[in-house]
Each structure stands twice: as C-alpha cells, then as structure tokens.
Tab-separated table of C-alpha atoms in Angstrom:
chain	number	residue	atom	x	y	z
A	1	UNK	CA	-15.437	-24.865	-21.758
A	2	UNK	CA	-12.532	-24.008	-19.458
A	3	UNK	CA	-11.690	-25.751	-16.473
A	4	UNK	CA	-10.969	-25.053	-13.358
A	5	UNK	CA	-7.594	-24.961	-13.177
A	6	UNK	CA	-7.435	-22.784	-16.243
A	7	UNK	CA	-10.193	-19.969	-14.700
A	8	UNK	CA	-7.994	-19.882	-11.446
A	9	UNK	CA	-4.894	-18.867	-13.659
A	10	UNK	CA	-6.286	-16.421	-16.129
A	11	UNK	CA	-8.620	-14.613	-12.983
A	12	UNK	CA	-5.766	-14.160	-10.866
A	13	UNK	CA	-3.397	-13.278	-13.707
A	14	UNK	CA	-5.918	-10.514	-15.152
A	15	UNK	CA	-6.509	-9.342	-12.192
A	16	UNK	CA	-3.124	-9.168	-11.301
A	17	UNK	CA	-2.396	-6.992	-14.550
A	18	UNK	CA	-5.308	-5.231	-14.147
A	19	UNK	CA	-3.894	-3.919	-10.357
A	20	UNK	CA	-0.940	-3.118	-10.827
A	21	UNK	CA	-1.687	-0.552	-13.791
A	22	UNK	CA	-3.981	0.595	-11.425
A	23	UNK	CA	-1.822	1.085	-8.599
A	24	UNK	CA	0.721	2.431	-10.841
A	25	UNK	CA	-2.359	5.434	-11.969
A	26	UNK	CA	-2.968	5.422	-8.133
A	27	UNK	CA	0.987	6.266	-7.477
A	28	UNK	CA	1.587	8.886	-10.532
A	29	UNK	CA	1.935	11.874	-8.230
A	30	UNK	CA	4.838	10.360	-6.609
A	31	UNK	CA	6.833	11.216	-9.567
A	32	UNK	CA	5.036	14.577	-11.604
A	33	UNK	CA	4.130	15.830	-8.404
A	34	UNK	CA	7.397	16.999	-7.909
A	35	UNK	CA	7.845	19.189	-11.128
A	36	UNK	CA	4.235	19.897	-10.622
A	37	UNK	CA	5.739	21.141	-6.961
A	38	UNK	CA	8.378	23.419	-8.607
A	39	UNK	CA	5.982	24.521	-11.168
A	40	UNK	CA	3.052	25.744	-8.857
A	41	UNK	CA	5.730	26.697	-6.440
A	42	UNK	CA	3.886	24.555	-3.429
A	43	UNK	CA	5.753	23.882	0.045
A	44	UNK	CA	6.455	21.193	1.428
A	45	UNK	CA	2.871	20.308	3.231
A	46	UNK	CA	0.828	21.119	-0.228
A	47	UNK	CA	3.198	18.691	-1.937
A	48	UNK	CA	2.247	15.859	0.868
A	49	UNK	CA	-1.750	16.632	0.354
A	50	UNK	CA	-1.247	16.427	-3.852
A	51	UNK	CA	0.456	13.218	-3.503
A	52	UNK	CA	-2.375	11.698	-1.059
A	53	UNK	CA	-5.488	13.192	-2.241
A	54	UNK	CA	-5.640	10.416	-4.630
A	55	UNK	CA	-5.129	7.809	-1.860
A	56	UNK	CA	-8.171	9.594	-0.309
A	57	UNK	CA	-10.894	8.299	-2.362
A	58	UNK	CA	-9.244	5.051	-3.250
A	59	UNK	CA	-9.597	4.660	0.417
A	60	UNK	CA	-12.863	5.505	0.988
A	61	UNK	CA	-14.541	3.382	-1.812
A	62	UNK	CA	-12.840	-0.133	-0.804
A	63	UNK	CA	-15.598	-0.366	1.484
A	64	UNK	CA	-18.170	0.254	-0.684
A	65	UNK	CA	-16.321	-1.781	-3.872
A	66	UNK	CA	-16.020	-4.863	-1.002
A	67	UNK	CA	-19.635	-5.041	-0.495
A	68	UNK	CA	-20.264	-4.603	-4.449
A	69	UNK	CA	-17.862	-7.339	-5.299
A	70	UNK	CA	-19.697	-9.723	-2.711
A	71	UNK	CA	-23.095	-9.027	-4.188
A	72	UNK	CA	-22.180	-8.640	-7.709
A	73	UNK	CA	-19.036	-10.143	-8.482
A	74	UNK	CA	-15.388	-8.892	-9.089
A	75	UNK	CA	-15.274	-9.019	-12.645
A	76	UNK	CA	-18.188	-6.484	-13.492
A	77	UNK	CA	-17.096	-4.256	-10.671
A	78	UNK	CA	-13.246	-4.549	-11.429
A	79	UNK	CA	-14.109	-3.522	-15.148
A	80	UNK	CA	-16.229	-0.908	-14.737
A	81	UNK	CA	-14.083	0.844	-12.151
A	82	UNK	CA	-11.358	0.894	-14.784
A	83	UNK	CA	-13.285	2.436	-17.149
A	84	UNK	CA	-14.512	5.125	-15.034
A	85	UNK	CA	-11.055	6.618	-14.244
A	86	UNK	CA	-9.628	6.893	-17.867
A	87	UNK	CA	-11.107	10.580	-18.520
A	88	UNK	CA	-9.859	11.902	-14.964
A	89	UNK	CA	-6.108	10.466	-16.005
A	90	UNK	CA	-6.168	12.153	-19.023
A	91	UNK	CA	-7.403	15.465	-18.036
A	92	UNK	CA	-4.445	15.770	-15.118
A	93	UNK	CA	-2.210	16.571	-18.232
A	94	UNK	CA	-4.474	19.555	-19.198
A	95	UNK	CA	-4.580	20.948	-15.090
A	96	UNK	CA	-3.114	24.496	-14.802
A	97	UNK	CA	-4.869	25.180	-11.245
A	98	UNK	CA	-3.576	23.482	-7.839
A	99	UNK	CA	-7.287	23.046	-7.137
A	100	UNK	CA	-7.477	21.392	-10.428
A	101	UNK	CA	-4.561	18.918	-9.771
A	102	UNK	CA	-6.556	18.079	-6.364
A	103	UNK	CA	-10.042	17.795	-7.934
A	104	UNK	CA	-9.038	15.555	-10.600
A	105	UNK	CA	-6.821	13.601	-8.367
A	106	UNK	CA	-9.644	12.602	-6.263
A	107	UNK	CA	-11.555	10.921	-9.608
A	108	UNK	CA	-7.732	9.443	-10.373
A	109	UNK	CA	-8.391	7.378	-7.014
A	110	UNK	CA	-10.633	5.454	-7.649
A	111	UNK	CA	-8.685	3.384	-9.497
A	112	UNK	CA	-6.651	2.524	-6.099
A	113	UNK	CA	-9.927	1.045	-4.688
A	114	UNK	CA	-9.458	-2.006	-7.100
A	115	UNK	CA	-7.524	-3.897	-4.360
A	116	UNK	CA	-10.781	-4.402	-2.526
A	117	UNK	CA	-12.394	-5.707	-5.483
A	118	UNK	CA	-9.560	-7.791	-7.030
A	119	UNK	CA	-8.254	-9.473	-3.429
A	120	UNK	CA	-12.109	-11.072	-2.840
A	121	UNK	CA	-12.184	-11.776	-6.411
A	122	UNK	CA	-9.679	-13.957	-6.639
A	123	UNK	CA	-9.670	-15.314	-3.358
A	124	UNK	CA	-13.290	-16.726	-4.069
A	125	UNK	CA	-12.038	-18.919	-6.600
A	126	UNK	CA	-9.319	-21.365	-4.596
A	127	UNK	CA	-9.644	-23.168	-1.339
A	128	UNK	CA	-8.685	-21.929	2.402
A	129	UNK	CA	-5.519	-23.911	1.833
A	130	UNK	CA	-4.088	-21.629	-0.829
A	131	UNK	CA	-6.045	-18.191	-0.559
A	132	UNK	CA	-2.815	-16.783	0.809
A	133	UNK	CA	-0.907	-17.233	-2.209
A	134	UNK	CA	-3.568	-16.359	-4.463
A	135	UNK	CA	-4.308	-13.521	-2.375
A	136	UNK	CA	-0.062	-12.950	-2.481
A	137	UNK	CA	-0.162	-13.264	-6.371
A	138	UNK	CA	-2.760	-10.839	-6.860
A	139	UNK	CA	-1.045	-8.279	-4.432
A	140	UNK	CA	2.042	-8.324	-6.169
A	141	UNK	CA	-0.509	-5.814	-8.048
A	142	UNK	CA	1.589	-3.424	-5.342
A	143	UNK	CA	4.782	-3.172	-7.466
A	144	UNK	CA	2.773	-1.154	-9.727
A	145	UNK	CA	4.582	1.573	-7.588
A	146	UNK	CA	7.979	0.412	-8.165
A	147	UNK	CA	6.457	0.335	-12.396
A	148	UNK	CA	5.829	4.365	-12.207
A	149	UNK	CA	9.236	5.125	-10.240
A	150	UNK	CA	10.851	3.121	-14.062
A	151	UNK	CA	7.995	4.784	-16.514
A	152	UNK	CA	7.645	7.898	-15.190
A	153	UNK	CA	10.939	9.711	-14.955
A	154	UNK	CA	11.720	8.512	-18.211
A	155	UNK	CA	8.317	9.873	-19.992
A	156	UNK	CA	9.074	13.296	-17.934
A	157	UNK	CA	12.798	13.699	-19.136
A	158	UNK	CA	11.583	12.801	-23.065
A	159	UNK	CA	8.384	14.292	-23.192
A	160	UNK	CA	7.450	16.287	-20.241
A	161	UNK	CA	5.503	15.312	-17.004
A	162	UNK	CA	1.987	15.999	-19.287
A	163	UNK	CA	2.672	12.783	-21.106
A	164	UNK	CA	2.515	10.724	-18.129
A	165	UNK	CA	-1.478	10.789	-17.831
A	166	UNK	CA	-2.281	10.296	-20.918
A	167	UNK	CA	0.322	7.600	-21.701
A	168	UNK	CA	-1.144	6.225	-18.233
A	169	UNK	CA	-4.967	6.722	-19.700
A	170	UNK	CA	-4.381	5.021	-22.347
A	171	UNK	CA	-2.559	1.994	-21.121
A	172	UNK	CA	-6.150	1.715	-18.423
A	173	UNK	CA	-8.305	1.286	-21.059
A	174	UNK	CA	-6.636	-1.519	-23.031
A	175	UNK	CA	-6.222	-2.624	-19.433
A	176	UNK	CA	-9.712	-2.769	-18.890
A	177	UNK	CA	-10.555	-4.409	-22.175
A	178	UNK	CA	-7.994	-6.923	-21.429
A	179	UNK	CA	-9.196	-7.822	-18.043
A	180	UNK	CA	-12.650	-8.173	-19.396
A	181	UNK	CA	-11.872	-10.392	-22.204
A	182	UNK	CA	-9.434	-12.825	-20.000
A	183	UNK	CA	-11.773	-13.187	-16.770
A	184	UNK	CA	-14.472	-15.080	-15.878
A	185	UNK	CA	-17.739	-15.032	-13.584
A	186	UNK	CA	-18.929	-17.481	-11.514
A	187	UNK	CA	-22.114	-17.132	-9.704
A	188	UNK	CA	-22.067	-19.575	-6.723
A	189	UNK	CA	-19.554	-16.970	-5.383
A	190	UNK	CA	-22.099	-14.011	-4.908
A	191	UNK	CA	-23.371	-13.565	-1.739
A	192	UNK	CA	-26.862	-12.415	-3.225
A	193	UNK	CA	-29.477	-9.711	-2.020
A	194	UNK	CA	-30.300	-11.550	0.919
A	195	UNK	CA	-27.664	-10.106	2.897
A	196	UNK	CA	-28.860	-6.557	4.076
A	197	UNK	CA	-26.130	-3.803	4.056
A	198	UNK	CA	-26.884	-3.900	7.632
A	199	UNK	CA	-25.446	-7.345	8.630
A	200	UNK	CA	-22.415	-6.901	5.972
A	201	UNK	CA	-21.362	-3.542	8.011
A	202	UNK	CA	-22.071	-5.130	11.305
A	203	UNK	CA	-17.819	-6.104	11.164
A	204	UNK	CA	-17.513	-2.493	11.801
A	205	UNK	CA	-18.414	-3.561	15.882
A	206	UNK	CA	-15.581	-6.398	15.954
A	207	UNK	CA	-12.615	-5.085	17.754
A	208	UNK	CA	-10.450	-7.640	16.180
A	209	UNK	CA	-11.499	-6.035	12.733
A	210	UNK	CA	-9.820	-2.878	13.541
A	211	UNK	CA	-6.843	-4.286	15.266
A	212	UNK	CA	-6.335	-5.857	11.803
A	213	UNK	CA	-7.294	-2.498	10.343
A	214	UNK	CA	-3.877	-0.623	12.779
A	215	UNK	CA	-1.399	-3.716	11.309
A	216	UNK	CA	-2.317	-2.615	7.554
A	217	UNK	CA	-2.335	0.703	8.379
A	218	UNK	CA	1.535	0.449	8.299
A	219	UNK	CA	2.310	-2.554	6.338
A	220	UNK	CA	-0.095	-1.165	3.174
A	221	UNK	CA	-0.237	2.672	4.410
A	222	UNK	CA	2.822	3.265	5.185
A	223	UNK	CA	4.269	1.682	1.734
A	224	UNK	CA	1.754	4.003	-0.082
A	225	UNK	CA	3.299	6.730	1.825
A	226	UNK	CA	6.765	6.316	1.538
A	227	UNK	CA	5.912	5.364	-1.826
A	228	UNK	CA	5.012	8.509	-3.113
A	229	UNK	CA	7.342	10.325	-0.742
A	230	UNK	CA	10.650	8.634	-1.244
A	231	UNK	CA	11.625	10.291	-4.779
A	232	UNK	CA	11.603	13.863	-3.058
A	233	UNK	CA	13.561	12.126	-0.090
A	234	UNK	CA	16.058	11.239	-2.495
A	235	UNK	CA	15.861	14.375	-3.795
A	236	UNK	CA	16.098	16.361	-0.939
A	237	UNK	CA	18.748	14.714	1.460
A	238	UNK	CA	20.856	12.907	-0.879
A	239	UNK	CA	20.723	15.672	-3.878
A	240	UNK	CA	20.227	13.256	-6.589
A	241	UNK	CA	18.382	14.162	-9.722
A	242	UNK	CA	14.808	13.138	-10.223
A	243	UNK	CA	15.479	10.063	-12.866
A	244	UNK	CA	18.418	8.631	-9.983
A	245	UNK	CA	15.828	9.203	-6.921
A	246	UNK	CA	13.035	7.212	-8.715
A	247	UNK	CA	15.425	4.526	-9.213
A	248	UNK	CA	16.727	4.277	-5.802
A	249	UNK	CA	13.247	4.782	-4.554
A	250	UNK	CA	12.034	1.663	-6.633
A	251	UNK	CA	14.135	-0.601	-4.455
A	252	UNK	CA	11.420	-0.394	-1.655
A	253	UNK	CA	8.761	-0.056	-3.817
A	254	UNK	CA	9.396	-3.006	-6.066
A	255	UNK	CA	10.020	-6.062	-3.354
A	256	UNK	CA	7.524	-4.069	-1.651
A	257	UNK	CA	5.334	-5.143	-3.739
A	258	UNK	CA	6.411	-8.403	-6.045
A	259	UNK	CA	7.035	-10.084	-2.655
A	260	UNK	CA	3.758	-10.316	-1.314
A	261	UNK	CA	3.390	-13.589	-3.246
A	262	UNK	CA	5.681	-14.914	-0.781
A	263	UNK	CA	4.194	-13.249	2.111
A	264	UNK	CA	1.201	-15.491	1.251
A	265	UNK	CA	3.046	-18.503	1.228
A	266	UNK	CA	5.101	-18.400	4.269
A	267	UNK	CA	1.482	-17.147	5.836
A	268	UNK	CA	-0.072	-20.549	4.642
A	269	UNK	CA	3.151	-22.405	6.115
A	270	UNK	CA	3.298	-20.922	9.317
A	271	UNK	CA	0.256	-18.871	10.176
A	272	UNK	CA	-0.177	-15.270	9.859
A	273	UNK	CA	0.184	-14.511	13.394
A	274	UNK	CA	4.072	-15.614	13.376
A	275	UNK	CA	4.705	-13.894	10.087
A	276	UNK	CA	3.037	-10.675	11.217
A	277	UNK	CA	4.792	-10.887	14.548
A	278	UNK	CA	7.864	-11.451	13.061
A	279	UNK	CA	7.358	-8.511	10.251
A	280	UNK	CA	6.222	-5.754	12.856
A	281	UNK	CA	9.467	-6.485	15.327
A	282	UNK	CA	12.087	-5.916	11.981
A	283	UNK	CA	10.407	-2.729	10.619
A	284	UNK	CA	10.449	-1.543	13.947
A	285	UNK	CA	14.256	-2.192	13.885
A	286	UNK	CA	14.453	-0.542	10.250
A	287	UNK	CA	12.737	2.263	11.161
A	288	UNK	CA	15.053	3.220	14.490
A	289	UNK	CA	17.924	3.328	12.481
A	290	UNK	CA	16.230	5.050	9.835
A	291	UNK	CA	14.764	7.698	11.823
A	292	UNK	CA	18.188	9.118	13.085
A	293	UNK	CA	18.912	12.488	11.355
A	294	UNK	CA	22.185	13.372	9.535
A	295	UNK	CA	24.191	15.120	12.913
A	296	UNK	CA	27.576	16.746	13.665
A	297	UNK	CA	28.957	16.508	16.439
A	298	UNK	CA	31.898	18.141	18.134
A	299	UNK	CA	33.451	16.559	21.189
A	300	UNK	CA	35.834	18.589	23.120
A	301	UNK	CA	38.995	17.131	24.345
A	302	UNK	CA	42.312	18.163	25.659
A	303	UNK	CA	43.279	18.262	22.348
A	304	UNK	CA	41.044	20.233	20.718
A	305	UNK	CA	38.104	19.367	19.218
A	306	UNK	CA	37.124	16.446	17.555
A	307	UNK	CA	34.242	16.445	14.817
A	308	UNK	CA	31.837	13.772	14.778
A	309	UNK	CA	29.566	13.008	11.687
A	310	UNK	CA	26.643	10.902	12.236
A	311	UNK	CA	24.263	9.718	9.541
A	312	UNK	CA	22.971	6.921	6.858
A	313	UNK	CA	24.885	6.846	3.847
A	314	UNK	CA	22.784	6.677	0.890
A	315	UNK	CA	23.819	3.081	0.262
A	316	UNK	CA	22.616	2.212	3.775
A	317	UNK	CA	19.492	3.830	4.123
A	318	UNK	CA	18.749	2.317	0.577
A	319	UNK	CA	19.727	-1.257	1.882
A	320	UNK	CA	17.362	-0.613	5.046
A	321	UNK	CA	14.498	0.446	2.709
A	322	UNK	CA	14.697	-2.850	0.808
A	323	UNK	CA	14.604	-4.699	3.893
A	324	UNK	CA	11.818	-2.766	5.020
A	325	UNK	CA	9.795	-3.366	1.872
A	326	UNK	CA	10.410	-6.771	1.835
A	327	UNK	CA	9.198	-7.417	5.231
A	328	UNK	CA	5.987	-4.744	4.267
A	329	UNK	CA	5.378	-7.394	1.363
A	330	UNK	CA	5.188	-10.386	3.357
A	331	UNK	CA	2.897	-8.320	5.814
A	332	UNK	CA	0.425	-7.045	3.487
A	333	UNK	CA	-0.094	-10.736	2.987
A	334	UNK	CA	-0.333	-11.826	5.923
A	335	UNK	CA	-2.840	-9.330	7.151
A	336	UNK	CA	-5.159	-11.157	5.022
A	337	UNK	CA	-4.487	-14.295	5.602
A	338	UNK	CA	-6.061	-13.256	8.815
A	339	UNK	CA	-9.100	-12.105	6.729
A	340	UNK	CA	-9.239	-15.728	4.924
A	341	UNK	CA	-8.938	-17.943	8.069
A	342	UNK	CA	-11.219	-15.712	10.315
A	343	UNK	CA	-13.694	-13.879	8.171
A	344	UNK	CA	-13.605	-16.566	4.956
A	345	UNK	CA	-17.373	-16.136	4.964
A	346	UNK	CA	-17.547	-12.342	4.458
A	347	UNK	CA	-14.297	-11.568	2.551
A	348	UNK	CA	-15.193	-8.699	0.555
A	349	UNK	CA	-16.440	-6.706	3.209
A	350	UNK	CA	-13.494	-7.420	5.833
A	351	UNK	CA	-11.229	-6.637	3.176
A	352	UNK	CA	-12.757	-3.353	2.060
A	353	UNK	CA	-12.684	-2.128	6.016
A	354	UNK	CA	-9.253	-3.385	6.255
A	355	UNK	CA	-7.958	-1.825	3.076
A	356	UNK	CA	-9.887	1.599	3.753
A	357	UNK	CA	-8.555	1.938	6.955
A	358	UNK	CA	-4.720	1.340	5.644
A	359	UNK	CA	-5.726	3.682	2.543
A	360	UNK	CA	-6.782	6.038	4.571
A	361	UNK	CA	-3.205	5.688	6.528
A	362	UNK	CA	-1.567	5.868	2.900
A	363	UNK	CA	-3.680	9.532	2.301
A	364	UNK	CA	-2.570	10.842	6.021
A	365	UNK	CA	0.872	10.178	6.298
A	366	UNK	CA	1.813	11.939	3.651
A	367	UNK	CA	0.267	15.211	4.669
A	368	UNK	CA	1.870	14.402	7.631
A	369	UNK	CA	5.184	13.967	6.240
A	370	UNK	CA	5.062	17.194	4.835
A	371	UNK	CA	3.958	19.204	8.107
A	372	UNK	CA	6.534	17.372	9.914
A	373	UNK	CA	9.354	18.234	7.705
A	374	UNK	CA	7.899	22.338	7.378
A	375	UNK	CA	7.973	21.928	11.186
A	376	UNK	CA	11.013	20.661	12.040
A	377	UNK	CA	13.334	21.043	9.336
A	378	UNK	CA	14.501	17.192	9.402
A	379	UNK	CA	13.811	14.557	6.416
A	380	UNK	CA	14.427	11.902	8.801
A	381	UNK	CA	11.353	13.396	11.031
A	382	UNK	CA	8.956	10.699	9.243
A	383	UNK	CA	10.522	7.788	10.335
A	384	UNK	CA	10.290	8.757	13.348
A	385	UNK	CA	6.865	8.834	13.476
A	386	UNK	CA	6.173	5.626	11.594
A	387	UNK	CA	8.396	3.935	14.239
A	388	UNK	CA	6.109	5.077	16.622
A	389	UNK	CA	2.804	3.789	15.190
A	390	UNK	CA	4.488	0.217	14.696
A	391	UNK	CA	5.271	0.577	18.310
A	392	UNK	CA	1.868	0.391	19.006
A	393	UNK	CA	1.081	-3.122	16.737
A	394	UNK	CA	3.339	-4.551	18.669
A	395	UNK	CA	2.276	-3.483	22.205
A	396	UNK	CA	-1.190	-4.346	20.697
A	397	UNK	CA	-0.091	-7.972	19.425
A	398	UNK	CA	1.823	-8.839	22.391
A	399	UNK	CA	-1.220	-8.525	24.548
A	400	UNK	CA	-4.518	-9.534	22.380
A	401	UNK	CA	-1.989	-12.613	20.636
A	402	UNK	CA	0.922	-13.477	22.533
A	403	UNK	CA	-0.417	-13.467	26.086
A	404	UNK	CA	-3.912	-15.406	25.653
A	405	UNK	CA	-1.594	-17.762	23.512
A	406	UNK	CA	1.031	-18.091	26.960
A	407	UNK	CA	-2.141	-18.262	29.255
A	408	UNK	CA	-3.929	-21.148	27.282
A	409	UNK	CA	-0.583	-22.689	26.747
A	410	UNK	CA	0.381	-22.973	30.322
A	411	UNK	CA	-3.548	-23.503	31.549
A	412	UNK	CA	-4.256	-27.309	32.605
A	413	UNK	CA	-5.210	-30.315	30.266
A	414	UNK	CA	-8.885	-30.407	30.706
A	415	UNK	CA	-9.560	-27.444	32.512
C-alpha cells in the first residue's frame, strides 16, 4: 500500500507528463501550420484561425471536464480524454482539405482541456499550504509548447510536417497508458451527485470569478497565442528559417511554462495578489517596448538629412520575450492560487471557468493577430493590442484590490 507522500509524487508527476504531451498536441499547428500555410496557400488571417481552432474546443470543454473531475475524479477523466484524441492526431497527417485541417483540429483540442482536469486533480491531494506549488508543478505541463518548437522542426526537416501527428499520436497513447498505470484515485475527494449542475455553475454570477477569468485571459491566453504565433514572427520580421524561428521562439515558450512551479511558490510566500500585481505592471512594460514597429526616420537639418532607424534587434525583442514569459509563468500560477485560497471548496469548477475563459483568449487572439497584421501591414501590430488588454487588469486591480486594501488600511481600529 502506498503512502501518502508517495501518491502526492507519482499524481502530480503523471499528471505533469501527461500535460505537457498534451499541450504539446494542443500547440502542433504552431509549427506545421506554417508549411501547411505555404502549401494551401492561406493568408495571413486563415493561418491565425488554423492555429486557434484547436484552442477553441480545448476551451470550451474545461468547463465541462472541471465539473467531471469534481464528480468523478481526475484520473478516469484525465485518461479517457487522452485516449479520445489519438485518432484525430493521426488523421491531421492524412488532411488534404483546409476544411479538413479545421475539422480535425477541433477533435485535436480536446486534448488542451486536460489543464482543467489535471490542476483540480492534483490540487485535491495536498493541503491549502502547498496547493500553489503543486498546482505550479503540474502547470509546468505549459512548456509542452516550448517541447513542439524542439520536436517539431526537426521531424519536418527529416521527414516532412506529416510525421509530426502521428509521431505525436503515438507518443498520447503510451502517454495515456502511462498516466493510468502511475496514478491513483481517491474517493473522499469527489464531490458526489449531490451537488446539482445548478449550484456548481452558480460561480458563473460572481463578478470576482470573471475578473480572475480577464487576468488569465493574458497570462494563459496570451502565451497560447504568442505561442503558436511567434515561429511565423520570427519568420516574417527577422527572416530566419523555420528550424532557427522555433528555437528562438522556445525562449518564451519554455520559462513560460517550466516556471510556473515557481510562480506557485512565491504565490504561497507572498500572496497572489502581490505576485499578480507585480506580473501585470512588467508585461505591461514588455509589451510597450515590444509593440513599437521597425521605423525610419529622416530628420532634416541644415546639413542635410539625417536617417534615423528605429527598431528591436532580434536579440532584444528575444530577451524581452523571455522576460515576458517568465513573468506569464509566475502569473498563470498565481491566478490560481486565487482559485485555492478563495474557491478551495469548488476547485474544479472555478478552474474550468477560469481556464475556458483564458482558452478562449488563446483561440481569439490569434485570429486576431492575423486580421491585424492583413490590416495594417505591421508584425508589431499584436503587441500592441495585448498591451492594451493588460491595461485593463491593471485599471481593474488597482480599483477592486488596491483601493479597498488603502481604504481598510487607513479606516479606524474598531470601526
């Protein structure tokens, strides 16, 4: 019989396997999307929706899979998911059609619901004291982004972009076989049939739900996003080849995701108000630098003129987008250490709206990407717009956190 100690360990390690295969399945268009793009001969806004239609339905069934975790249990839902997205990954590499590609990549998304599943899973098994770092540990799971920007490029150069699904098929089902043999069940953490669908979707009326729901919108959606955009970024304003884009693209990707761990222990240390604060205020910083366009400018002067060039090096946008992804990492984390000290009754459920919500940001921006970049002409056009949205976490913040915080602070002893 295996204690404790030793069912914590192997859930959240399983399930932390188990994630980020599926999460690297959930990210695959990132990387054959873009000879799939030059095959199909798609522009730049049919690119955006083939690299987020995935993201679509592994948004919309984290609220379901939430609910099904907390009356079933993880494990049985976390395996059976697996299994039902194996087929779908391997027929991508027979897809001829666009409409194909799209149709199949909905069933492909599924897999990206896991999160939902996995984060209540494990969370259920340690005490309030260190869900954050479980919770971290298991969404690490995210750096299975950063593991198709190394496997990908390299299967497509050797083999062809074809091999990628099936390679990726096959690698899910020993997954799921895995995950199933090395996890465990125990039934004092179901929630049981007597709560009603009703009461568990009766979060959906708590503002402070979907002000949680806004802050992962950009520290989980807009990672997805960027995710599967920043290979073709690479691509497009830097001119490097597909295998040297991937690579550059992993370095937000990766810490984006392998640092979450850390996210949930600084959110245990000090709160994850602070950490989010504190996360929100240096993307925002990132992402006005990054948002400023390659420009040429000429001055004139008595001279002559004088030519001006204004833009990020390669090196220093890369630098800013591991900065960025670092600080994502520790927000993703922290966002649910919210969940764990406020909604520790009802986990599954919170977490499902939460991560549906910032799936659903992860399936958007993208399309958006693409329609702002057909519109406008300028790469640099997306930043621009994710600046904006974290604008509006930290107007939010300020005055639902910091100002009630300032007011109770300065309000009398005993009043």
């Amino acid at each position: 019989m295996a204690s404790l100690r030793t069912k914590q360990i192997s859930v959240v390690s399983s399930s932390t396997v188990a994630f980020t295969v599926c999460f690297a399945v959930w990210m695959m268009f990132a990387v054959i999307g873009i000879p799939i793009k030059k095959t199909l001969g798609l522009n730049e806004t049919q690119f955006g929706l083939l690299a987020a239609t995935p993201v679509l339905t592994g948004s919309l069934i984290r609220l379901p899979l939430g609910m099904w975790t907390d009356k079933f249990g993880g494990r049985i839902v976390f395996f059976i998911l697996m299994l039902s997205t194996v087929v779908p990954i391997w027929m991508i590499g027979e897809a001829t059609e666009y409409w194909h590609f799209l149709v199949l990549g909905l069933f492909v998304g599924l897999a990206g619901g896991s999160f939902s599943v996995g984060i209540a899973y494990c969370a259920r098994w340690f005490d309030r004291q260190h869900q954050g770092f479980a919770m971290g540990i298991f969404g690490a799971g995210n750096s299975g982004a950063a593991v198709t920007k190394f496997v990908a490029p390299t299967l497509v150069v050797a083999y062809g972009w074809t091999m990628v699904p099936k390679v990726y098929a096959a690698a899910m089902l020993v997954t799921a076989l895995a995950f199933w043999f090395f996890s465990y069940t125990d039934p004092a953490h179901l929630q049981g049939k007597t709560v009603t669908v009703k009461a568990q979707l009766a979060a959906l009326k708590d503002p402070n739900v979907w002000k949680l729901c806004q802050y992962y919108s950009i520290v989980f959606g807009g990672y997805v996003a960027l995710s599967l955009w920043m290979t073709k970024y690479y691509i497009t304003e830097y001119g490097f080849d597909i295998k040297i884009a991937a690579l550059l693209a992993a370095c937000f990707s990766l810490p984006g995701g392998v640092l979450r761990a850390v996210g949930g222990w600084l959110s245990d240390k000090f709160g994850a108000h602070p950490v989010t604060w504190w996360v929100m205020l240096i993307s925002w910083v990132c992402l006005f630098f990054l948002s400023y366009p390659q420009t040429d400018m000429v001055v004139k002067t008595v001279k002559g003129d004088i030519t001006f060039h204004v833009g990020l090096s390669a090196t220093t946008f890369t630098v800013l987008m591991f900065v960025m992804g670092i600080s994502w990492a520790v927000g993703k984390a922290s966002v649910f250490k919210y969940i764990s000290d406020e909604y520790s009754h009802n986990i599954g459920v919170i977490s499902g709206i939460v991560g549906l919500i910032g799936g659903m940001g992860g399936f958007l921006l993208p399309i958006m990407f693409g329609a702002l970049a057909d519109l406008t002409g300028v790469n640099s056009s997306i930043f621009m717009l994710m600046w904006g949205i974290t604008l509006v976490s930290l107007v939010w913040m300020y005055w639902t956190e910091i100002v009630p915080q300032r007011q109770r602070a300065a309000a009398p002893q005993g009043a």
